[in-house]
mmCIF file of C-alpha atoms in Angstrom:
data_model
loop_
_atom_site.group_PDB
_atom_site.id
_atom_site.type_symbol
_atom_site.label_atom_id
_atom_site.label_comp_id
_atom_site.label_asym_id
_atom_site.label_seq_id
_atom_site.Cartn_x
_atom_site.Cartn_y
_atom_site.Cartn_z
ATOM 1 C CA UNK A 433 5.380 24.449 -16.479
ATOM 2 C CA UNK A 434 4.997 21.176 -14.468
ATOM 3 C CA UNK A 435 5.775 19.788 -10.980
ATOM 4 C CA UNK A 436 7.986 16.715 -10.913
ATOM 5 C CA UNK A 437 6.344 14.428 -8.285
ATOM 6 C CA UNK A 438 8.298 11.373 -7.707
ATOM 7 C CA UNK A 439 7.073 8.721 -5.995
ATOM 8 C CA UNK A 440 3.539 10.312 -6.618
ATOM 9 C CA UNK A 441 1.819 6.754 -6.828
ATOM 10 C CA UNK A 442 2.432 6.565 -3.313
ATOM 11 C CA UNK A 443 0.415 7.158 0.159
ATOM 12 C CA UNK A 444 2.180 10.800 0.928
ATOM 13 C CA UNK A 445 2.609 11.599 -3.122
ATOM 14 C CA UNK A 446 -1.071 10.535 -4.061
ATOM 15 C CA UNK A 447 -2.556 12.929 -2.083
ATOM 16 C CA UNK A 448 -0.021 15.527 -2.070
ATOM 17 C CA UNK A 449 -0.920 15.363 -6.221
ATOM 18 C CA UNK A 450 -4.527 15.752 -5.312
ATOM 19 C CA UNK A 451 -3.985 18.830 -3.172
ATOM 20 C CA UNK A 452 -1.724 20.283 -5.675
ATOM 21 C CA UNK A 453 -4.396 19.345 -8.696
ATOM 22 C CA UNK A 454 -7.038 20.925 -6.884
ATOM 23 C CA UNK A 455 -5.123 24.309 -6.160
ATOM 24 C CA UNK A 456 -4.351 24.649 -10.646
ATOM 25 C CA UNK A 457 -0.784 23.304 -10.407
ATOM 26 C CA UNK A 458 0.311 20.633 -13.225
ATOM 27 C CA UNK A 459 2.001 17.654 -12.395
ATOM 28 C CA UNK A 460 3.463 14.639 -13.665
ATOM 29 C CA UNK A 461 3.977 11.651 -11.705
ATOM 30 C CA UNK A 462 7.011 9.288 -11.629
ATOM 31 C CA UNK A 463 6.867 5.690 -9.934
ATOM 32 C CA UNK A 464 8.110 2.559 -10.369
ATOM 33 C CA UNK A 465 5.798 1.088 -8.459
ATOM 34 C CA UNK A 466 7.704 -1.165 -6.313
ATOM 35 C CA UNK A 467 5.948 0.086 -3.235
ATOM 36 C CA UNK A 468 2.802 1.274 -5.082
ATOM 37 C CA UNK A 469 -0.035 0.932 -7.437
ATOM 38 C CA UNK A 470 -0.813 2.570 -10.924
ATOM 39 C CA UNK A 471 -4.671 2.427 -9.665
ATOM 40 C CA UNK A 472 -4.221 5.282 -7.265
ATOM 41 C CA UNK A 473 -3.957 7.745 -10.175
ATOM 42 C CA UNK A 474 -7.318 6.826 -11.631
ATOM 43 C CA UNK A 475 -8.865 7.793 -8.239
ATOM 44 C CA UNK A 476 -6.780 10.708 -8.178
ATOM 45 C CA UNK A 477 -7.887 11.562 -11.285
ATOM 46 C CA UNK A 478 -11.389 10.655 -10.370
ATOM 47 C CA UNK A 479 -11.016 12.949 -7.183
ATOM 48 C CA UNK A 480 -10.183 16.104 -8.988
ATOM 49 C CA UNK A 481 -11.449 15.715 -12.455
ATOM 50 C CA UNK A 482 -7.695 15.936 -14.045
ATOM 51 C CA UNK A 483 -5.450 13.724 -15.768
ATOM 52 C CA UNK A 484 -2.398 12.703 -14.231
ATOM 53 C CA UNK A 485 0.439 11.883 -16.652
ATOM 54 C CA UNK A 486 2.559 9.134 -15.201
ATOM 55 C CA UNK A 487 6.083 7.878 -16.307
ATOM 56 C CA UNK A 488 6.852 4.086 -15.508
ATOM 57 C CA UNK A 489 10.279 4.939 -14.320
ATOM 58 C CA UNK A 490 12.946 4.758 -11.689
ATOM 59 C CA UNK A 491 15.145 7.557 -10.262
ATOM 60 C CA UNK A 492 17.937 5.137 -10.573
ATOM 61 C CA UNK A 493 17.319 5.227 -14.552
ATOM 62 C CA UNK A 494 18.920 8.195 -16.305
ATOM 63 C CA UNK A 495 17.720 7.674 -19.065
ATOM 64 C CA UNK A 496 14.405 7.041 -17.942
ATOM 65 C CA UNK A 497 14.892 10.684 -16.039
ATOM 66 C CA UNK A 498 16.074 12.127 -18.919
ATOM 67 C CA UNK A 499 13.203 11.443 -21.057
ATOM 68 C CA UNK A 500 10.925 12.843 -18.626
ATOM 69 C CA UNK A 501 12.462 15.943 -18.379
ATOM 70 C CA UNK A 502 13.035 16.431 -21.710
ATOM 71 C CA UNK A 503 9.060 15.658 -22.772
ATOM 72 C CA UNK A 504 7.869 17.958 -19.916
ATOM 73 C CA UNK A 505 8.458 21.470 -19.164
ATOM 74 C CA UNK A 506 9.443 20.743 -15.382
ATOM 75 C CA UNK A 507 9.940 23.729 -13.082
ATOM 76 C CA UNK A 508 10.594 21.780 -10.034
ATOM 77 C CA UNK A 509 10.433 18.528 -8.160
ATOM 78 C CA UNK A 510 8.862 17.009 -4.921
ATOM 79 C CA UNK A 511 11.008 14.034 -3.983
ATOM 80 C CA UNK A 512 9.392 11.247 -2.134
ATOM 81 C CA UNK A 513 10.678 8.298 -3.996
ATOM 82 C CA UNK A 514 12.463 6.268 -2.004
ATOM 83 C CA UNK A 515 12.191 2.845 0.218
ATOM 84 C CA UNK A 516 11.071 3.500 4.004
ATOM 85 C CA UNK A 517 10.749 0.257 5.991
ATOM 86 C CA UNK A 518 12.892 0.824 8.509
ATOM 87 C CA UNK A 519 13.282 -2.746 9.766
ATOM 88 C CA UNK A 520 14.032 -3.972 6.104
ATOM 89 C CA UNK A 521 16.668 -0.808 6.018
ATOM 90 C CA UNK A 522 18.700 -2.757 8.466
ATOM 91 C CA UNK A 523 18.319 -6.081 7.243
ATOM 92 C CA UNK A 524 19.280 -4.679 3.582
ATOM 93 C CA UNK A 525 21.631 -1.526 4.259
ATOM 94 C CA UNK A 526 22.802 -1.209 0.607
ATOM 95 C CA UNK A 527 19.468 -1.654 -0.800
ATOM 96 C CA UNK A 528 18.538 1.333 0.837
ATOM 97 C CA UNK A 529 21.901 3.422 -0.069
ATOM 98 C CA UNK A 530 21.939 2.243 -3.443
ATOM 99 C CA UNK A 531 18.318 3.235 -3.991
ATOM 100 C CA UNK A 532 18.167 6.254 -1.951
ATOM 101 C CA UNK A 533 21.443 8.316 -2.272
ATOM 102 C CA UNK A 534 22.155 6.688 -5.381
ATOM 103 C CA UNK A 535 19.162 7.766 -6.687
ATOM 104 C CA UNK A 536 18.502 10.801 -5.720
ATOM 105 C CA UNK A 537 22.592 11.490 -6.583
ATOM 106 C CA UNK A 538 21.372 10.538 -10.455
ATOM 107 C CA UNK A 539 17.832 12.888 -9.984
ATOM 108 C CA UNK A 540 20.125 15.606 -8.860
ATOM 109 C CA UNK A 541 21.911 15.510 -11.560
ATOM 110 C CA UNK A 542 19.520 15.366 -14.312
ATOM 111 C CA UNK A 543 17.647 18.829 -12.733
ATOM 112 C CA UNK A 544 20.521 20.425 -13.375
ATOM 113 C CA UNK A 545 21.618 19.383 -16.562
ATOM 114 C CA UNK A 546 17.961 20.680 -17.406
ATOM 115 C CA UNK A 547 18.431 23.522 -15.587
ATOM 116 C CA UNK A 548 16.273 22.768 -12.644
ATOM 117 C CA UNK A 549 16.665 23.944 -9.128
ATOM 118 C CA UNK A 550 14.413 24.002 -7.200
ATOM 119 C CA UNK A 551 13.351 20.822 -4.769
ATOM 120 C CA UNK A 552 11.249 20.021 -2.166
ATOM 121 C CA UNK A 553 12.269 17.092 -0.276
ATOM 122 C CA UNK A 554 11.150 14.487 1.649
ATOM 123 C CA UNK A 555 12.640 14.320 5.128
ATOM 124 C CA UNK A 556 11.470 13.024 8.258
ATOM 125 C CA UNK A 557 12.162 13.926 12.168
ATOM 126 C CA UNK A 558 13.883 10.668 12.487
ATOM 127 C CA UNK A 559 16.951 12.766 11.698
ATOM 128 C CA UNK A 560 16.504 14.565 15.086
ATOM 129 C CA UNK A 561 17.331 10.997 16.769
ATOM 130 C CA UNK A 562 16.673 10.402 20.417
ATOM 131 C CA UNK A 563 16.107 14.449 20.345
ATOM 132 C CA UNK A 564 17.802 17.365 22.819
ATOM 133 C CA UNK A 565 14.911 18.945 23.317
ATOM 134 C CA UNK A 566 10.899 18.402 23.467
ATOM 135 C CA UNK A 567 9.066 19.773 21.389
ATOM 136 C CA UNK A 568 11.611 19.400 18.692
ATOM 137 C CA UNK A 569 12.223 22.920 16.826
ATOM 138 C CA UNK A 570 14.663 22.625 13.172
ATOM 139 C CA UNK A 571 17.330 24.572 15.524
ATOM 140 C CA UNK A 572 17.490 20.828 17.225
ATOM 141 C CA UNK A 573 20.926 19.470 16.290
ATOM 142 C CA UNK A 574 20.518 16.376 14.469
ATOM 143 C CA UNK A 575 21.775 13.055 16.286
ATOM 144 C CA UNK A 576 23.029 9.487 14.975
ATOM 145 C CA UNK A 577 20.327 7.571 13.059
ATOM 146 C CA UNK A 578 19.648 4.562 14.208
ATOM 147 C CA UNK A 579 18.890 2.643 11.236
ATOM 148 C CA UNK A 580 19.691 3.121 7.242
ATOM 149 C CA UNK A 581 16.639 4.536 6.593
ATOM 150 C CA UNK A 582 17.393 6.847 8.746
ATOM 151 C CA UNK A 583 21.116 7.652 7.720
ATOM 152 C CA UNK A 584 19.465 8.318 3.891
ATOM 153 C CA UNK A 585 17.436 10.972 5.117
ATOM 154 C CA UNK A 586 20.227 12.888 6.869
ATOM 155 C CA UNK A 587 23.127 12.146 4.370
ATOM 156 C CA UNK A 588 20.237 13.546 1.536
ATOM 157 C CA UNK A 589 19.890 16.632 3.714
ATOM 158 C CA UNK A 590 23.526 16.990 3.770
ATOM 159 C CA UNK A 591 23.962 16.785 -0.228
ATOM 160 C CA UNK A 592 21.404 19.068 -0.946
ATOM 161 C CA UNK A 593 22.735 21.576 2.035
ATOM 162 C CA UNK A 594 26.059 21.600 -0.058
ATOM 163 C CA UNK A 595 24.725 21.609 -3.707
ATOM 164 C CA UNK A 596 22.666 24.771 -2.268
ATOM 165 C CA UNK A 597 26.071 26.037 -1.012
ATOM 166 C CA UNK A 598 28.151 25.402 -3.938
ATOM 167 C CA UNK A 599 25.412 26.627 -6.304
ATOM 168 C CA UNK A 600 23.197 29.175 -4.614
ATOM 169 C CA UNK A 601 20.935 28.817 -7.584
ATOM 170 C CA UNK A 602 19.289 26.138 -6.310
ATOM 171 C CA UNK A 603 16.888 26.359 -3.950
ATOM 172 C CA UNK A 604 16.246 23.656 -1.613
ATOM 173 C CA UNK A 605 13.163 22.902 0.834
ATOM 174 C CA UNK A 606 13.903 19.721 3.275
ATOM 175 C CA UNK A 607 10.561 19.111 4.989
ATOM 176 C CA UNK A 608 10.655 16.986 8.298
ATOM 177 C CA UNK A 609 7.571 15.548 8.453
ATOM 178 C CA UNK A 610 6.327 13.592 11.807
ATOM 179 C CA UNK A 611 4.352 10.780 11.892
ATOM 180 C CA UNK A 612 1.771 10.834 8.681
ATOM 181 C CA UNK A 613 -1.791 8.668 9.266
ATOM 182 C CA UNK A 614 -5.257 9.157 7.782
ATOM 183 C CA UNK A 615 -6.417 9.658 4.601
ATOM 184 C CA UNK A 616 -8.668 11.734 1.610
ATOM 185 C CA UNK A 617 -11.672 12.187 2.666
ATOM 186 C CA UNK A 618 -13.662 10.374 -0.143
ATOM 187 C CA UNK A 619 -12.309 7.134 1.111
ATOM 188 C CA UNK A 620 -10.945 6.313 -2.208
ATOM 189 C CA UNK A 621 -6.737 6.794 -1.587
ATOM 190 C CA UNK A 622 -5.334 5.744 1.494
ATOM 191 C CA UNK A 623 -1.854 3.946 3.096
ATOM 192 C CA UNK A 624 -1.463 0.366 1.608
ATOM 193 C CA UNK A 625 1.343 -0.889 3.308
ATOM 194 C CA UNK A 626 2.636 -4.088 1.681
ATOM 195 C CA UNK A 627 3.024 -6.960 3.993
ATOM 196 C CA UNK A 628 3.335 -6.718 7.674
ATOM 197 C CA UNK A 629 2.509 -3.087 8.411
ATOM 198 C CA UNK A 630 5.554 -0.656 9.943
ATOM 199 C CA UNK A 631 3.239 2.004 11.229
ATOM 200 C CA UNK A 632 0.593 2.469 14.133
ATOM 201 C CA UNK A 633 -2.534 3.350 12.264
ATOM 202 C CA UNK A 634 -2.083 0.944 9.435
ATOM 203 C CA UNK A 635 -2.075 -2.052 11.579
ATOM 204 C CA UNK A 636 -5.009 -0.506 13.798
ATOM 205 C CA UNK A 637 -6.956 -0.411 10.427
ATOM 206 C CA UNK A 638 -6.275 -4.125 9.579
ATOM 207 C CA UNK A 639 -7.434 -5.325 13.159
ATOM 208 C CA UNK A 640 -10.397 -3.253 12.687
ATOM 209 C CA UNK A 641 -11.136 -5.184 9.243
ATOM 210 C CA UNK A 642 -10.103 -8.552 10.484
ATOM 211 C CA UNK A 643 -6.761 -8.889 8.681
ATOM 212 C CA UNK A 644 -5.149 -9.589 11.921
ATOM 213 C CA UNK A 645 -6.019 -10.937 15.120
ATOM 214 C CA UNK A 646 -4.306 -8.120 17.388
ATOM 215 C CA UNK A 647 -2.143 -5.080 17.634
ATOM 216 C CA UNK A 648 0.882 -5.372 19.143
ATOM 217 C CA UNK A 649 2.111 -2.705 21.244
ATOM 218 C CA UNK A 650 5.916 -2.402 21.775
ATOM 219 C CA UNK A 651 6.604 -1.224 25.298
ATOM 220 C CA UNK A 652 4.387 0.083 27.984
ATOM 221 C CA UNK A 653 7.466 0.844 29.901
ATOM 222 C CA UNK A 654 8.554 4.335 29.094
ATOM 223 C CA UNK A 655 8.883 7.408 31.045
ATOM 224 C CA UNK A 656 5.459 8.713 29.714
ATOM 225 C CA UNK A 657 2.071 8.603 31.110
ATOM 226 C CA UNK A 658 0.751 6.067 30.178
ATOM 227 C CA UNK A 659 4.105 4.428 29.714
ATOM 228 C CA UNK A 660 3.402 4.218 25.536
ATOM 229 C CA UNK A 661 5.502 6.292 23.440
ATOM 230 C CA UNK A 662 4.289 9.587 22.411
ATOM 231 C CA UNK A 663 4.803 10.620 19.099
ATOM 232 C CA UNK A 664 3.019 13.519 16.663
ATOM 233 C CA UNK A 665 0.550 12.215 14.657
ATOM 234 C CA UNK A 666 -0.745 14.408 11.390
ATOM 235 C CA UNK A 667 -3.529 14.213 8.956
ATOM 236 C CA UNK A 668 -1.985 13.308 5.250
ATOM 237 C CA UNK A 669 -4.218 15.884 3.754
ATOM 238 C CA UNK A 670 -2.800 18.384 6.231
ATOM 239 C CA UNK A 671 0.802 17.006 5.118
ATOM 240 C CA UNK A 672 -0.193 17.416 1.431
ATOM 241 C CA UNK A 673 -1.293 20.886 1.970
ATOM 242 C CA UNK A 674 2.418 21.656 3.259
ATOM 243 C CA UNK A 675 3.904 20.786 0.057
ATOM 244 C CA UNK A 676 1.524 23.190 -1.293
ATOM 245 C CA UNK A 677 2.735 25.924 0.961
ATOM 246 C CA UNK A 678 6.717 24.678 -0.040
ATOM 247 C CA UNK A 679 5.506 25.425 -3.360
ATOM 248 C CA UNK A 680 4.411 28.820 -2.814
ATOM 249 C CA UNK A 681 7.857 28.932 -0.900
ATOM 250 C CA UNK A 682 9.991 28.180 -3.455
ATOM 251 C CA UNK A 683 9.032 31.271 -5.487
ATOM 252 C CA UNK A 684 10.561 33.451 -2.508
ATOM 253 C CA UNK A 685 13.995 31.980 -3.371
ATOM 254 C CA UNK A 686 14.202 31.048 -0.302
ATOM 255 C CA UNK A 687 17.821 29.437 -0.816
ATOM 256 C CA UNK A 688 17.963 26.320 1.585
ATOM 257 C CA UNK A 689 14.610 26.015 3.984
ATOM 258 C CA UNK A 690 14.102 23.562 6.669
ATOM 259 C CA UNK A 691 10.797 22.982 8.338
ATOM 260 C CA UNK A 692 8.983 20.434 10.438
ATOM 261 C CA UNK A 693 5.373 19.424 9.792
ATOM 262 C CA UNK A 694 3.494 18.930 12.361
ATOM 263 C CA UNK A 695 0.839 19.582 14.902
ATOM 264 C CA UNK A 696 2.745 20.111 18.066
ATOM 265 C CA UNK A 697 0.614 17.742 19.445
ATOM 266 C CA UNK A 698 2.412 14.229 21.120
ATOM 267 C CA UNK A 699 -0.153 11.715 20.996
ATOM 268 C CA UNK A 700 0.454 8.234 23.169
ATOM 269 C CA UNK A 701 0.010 5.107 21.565
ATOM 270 C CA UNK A 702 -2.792 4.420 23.475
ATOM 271 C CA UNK A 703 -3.723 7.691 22.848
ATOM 272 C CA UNK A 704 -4.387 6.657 19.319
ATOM 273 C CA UNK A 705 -5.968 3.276 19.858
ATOM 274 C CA UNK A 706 -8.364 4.618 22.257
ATOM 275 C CA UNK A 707 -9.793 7.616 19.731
ATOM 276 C CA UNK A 708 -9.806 5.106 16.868
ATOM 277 C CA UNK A 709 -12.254 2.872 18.984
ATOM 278 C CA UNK A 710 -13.853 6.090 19.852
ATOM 279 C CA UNK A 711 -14.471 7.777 16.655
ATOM 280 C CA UNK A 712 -15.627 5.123 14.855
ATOM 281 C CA UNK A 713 -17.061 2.571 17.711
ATOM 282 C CA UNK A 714 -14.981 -0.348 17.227
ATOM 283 C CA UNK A 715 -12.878 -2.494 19.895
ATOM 284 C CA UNK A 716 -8.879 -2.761 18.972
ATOM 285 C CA UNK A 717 -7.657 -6.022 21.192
ATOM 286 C CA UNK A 718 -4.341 -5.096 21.824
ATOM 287 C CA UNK A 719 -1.269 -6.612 23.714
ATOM 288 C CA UNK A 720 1.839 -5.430 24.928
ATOM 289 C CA UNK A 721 4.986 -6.487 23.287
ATOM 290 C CA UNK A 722 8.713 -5.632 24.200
ATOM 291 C CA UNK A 723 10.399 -2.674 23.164
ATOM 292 C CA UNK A 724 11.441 -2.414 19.910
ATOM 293 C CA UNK A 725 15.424 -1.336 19.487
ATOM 294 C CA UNK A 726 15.436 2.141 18.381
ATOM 295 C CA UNK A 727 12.153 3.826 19.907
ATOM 296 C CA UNK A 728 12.438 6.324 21.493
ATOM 297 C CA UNK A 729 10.093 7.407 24.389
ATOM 298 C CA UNK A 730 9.040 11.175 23.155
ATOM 299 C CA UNK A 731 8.849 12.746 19.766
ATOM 300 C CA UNK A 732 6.455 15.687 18.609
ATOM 301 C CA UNK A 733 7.358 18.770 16.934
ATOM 302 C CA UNK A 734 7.185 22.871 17.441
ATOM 303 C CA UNK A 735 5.475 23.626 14.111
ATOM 304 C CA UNK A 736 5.789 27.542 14.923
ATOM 305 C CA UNK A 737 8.223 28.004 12.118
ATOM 306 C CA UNK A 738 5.625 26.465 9.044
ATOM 307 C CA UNK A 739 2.658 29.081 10.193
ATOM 308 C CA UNK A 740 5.898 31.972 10.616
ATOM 309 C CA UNK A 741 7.265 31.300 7.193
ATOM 310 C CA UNK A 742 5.273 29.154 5.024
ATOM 311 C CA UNK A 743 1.399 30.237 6.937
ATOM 312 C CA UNK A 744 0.433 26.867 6.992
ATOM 313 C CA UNK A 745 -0.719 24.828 9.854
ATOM 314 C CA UNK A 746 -2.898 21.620 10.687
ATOM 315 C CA UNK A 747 -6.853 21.666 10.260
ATOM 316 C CA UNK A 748 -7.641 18.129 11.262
ATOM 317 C CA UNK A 749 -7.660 16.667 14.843
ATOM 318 C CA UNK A 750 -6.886 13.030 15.649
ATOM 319 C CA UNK A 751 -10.064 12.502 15.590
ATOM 320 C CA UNK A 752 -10.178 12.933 12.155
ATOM 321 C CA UNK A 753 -7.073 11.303 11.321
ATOM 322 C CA UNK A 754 -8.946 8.233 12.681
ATOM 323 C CA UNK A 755 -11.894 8.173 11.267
ATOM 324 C CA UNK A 756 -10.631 8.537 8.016
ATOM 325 C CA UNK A 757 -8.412 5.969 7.931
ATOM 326 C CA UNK A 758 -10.953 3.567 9.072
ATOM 327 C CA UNK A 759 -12.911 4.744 5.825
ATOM 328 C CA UNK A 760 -10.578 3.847 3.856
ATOM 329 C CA UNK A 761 -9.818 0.710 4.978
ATOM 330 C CA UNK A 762 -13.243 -0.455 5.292
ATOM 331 C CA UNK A 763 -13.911 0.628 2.040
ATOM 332 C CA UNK A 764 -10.595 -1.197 0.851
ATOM 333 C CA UNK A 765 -10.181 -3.943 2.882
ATOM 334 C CA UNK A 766 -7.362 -5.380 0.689
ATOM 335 C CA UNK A 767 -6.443 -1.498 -0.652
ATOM 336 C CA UNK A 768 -5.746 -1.366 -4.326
ATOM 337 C CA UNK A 769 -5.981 -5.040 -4.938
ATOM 338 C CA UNK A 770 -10.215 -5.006 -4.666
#
């Protein structure tokens, strides 16, 4: 029996197949690559020694879908596939509802027509909103997204709450992760963002290599120390290593599960730029930019719940987090296209 990993070509998927690879699960890998590269499964494979078998498809494809799970014995799936810029979310709203309910509708669908139940999805905390309470716990009523992006990730949660309802067969883990950075350790797999980078650490990395001139920091305004906003920055190994532990949940029946990952930690954004320049003795020229619509000042999580139910919690401290992205990115200065 196999794990269905879609979107497994990608930053959070690669090394979530790693983890699970090195722990004696099987998986195959679905991509279609949009947002990706078929040369992170060689150094996956490389990494742990195993082959990866990888379908060229799209969860929009049922037939594609269906071929998959008919040539594979899959027991259950880890959904990551989906787009996640959220600036091109708002400039391309039914893009980003066609591909990510729609497909996910049409994944849904084939699991159970196979008999498959059990899921593992890929949330985020950017379905808390502009959040009631700090740190954020998953008893934290959900608020209006603010962008399309967003709205996919809370509609999802709401179709799989009431498939789960309707069907109590099913059992359904929606994972809110925080703010993913760093990467494997062997400097090999890593975030390759395509274009202008969304995310902090990605566009630290390509200062530090000389891809860009300077980092742009939106707002030094807010009502936070050091008037950056704070946010809860975790190691993608340590992210990896909570699908893992959803894994090992799903064979509790646990019906539907919610849980944050996180380290409980908020982090600045300064915060971050200043231990990057630290840990690996580099200077980050920075200005500050205006607020971005849609930040908001203060977001980190109360992981209590994933050590309660799941026993997993974060090993790696930002340190970490920043020196191995920098060894990626120095050792990939153009990531999979060296």
């Amino acid at each position: 029996m196999a794990i269905l990993v879609t979107g497994g070509a990608g930053y959070i998927g690669s090394h979530t197949v790693v983890e699970l690879q090195n722990r004696g699960y099987d998986v195959v890998v679905i991509d279609n690559l949009q947002n990706s590269s078929e040369k992170v499964l060689g150094r996956v494979e490389a990494i742990t020694g195993k082959k990866v078998p990888f379908c060229l498809t799209d969860i929009r494809d049922r037939i594609g879908l269906e071929e998959v799970f008919s040539k594979y014995e899959i027991d259950s799936v880890i959904h990551f596939a989906g787009l996640k810029a959220v600036g091109e979310s708002v400039a391309k709203p039914w893009e980003y509802y066609e591909n990510n309910i729609g497909g996910t509708l049409v994944l849904l669908d084939v699991m159970r027509r196979h008999g498959v139940k059990d899921i593992i999805f890929s949330s985020s905390a950017t379905v808390y909103g502009d959040p009631l309470e700090i740190p954020i716990t998953e008893n934290c009523p959900k608020q209006p997204c603010t962008n399309p992006y967003g709205w996919t990730k809370s509609m999802l949660e709401q179709i799989m709450t009431d498939i789960q309802a309707a069907d109590p067969e099913w059992n359904v883990v929606l994972l809110r992760y925080f703010n993913p950075i760093g990467a494997h350790e062997s400097g090999t797999i890593g975030e390759n963002p395509n274009g202008i980078p969304n995310n902090l650490m990605p566009y630290i990395t390509q200062v530090a290599v000389g891809k860009r001139e300077i980092l742009n920091i939106f707002g030094n305004d807010y009502d936070t120390p050091d008037g950056t906003c704070i946010r809860d920055y975790i190691h993608v190994v340590d992210l990896a290593l909570g699908h893992v532990a959803a894994i090992k949940k799903l064979q509790e029946n646990p019906g539907l599960f919610v849980c944050n990952l996180g380290t409980g930690i908020g982090y600045s954004v300064l915060d971050v730029v200043n231990a990057f320049m630290e840990a690996n003795n580099l200077t980050i020229p920075y200005r500050f930019a205006p607020r971005r619509p849609g930040d908001v000042p203060v977001n980190y999580s109360d992981p209590s719940k994933a050590l309660r139910e799941m026993g997993w919690k974060t090993q790696f401290d930002l340190r970490k987090m920043c020196a191995d992205s920098w060894n990626w990115q120095k050792n990939n200065p153009n990531g999979y296209e060296d």
